[in-house]
Short mmCIF file of C-alpha atoms in Angstrom, two decimals:
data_model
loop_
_atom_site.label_atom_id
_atom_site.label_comp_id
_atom_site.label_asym_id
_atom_site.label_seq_id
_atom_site.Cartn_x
_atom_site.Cartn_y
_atom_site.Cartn_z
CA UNK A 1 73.99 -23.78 -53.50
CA UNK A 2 70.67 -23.09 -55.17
CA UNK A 3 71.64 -24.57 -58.07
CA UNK A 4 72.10 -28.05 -56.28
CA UNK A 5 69.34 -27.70 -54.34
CA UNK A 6 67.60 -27.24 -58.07
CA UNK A 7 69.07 -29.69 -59.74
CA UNK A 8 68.01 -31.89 -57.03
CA UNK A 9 64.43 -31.38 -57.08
CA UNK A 10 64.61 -31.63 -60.80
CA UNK A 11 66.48 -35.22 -60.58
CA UNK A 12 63.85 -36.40 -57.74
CA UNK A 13 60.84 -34.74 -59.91
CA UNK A 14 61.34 -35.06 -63.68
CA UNK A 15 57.98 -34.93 -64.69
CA UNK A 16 57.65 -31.20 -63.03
CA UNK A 17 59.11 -27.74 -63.85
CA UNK A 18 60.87 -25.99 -61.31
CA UNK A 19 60.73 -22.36 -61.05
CA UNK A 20 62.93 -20.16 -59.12
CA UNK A 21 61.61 -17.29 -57.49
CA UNK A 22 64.00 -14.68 -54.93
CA UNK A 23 62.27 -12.79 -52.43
CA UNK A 24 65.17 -10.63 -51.22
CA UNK A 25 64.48 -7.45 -53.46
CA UNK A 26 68.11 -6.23 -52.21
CA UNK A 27 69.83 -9.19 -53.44
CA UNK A 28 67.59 -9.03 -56.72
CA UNK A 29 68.93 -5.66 -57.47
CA UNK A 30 72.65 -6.17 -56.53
CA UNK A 31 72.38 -9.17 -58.80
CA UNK A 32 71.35 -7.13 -61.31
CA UNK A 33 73.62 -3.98 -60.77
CA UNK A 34 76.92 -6.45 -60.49
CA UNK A 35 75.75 -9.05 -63.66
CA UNK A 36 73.29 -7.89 -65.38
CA UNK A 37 71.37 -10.72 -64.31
CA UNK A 38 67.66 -11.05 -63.37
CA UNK A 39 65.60 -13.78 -61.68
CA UNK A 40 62.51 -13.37 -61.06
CA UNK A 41 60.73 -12.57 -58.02
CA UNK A 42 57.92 -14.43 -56.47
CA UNK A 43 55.04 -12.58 -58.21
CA UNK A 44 56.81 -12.70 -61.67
CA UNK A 45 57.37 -16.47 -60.52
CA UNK A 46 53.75 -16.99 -60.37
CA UNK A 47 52.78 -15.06 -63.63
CA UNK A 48 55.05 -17.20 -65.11
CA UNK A 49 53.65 -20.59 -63.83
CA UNK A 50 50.03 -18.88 -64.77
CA UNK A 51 51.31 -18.00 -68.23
CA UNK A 52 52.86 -21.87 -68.74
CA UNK A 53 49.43 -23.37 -67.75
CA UNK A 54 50.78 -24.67 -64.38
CA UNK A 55 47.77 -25.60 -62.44
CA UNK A 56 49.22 -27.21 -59.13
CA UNK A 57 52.18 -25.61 -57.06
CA UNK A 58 54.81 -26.59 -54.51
CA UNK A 59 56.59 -23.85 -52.98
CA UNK A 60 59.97 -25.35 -50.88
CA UNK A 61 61.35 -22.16 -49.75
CA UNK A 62 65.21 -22.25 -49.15
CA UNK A 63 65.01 -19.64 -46.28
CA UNK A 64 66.75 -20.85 -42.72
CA UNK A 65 63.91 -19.63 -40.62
CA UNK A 66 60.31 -18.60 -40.13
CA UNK A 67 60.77 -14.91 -41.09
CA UNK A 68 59.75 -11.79 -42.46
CA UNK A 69 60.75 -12.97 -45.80
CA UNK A 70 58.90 -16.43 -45.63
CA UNK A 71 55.83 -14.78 -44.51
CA UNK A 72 55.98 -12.04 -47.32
CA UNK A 73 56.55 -14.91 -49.81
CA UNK A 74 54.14 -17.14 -48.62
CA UNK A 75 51.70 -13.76 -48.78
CA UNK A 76 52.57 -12.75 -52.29
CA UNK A 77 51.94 -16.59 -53.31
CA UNK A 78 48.44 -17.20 -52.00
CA UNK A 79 47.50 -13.95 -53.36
CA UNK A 80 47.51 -16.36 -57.28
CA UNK A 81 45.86 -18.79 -55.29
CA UNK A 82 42.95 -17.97 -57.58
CA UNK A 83 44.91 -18.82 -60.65
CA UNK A 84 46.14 -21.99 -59.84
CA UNK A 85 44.05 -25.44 -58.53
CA UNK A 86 46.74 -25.87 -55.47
CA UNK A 87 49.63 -23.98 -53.99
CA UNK A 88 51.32 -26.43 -51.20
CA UNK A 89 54.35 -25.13 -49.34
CA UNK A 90 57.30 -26.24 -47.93
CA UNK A 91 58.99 -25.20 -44.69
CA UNK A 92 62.04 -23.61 -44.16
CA UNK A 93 65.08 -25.17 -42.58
CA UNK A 94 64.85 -24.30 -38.80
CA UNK A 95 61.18 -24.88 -38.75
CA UNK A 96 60.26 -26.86 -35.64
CA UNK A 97 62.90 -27.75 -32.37
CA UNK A 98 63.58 -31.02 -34.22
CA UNK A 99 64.93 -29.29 -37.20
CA UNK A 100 67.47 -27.56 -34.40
CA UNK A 101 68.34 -30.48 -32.81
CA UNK A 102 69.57 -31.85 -35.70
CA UNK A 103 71.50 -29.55 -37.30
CA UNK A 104 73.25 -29.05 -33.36
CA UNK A 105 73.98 -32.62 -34.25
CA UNK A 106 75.42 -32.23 -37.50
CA UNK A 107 77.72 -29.55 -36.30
CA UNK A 108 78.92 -31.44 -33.37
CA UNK A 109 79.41 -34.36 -35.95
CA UNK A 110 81.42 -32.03 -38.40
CA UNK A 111 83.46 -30.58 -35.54
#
């Protein structure tokens, strides 16, 4: 799933670099552990961008909901808000009662 939602950005944004950045340190380190993979978190993320002369940021989280790990990556982000000319941000899925409304209607259309 991450990958298409990547890919999409990409496609819809060519002249910008995407970054991807997880904020679940559990997941990070089972990752890891099971294949020897790692992805940066969303301080490394932002050294990164710093370190590639990135100046202006979008952050489109891919969390469902307004939660403890949004606001600890939306945290750890403005703290390079120094470092960088803008940092915008995206919202998660369930955001506002909209946002529930219509994925109650997608599910009832799926089902």
């Amino acid at each position: 799933m991450m990958n298409a939602i990547e890919q999409d950005i990409a496609n819809s944004y060519a002249d910008y670099r995407v970054y991807r950045a997880w904020t679940s340190k559990m997941i990070l380190a089972k990752v890891k552990k099971r294949d020897g993979i790692h992805y940066d978190n969303v301080k490394e993320a932002f050294e990164r961008m710093a370190a590639d002369g990135i100046t202006d940021v979008i952050v489109q989280p891919t969390h469902v909901i307004n939660g403890i790990e949004n606001d600890i990556m939306t945290e750890e982000a403005l703290s390079f808000a120094p470092r960088f000319s803008t940092i915008h941000f995206g919202t998660p899925l369930l955001t506002s009662l909209e946002d529930n409304n219509l994925l109650i209607e997608a599910i009832v259309h799926e089902f």
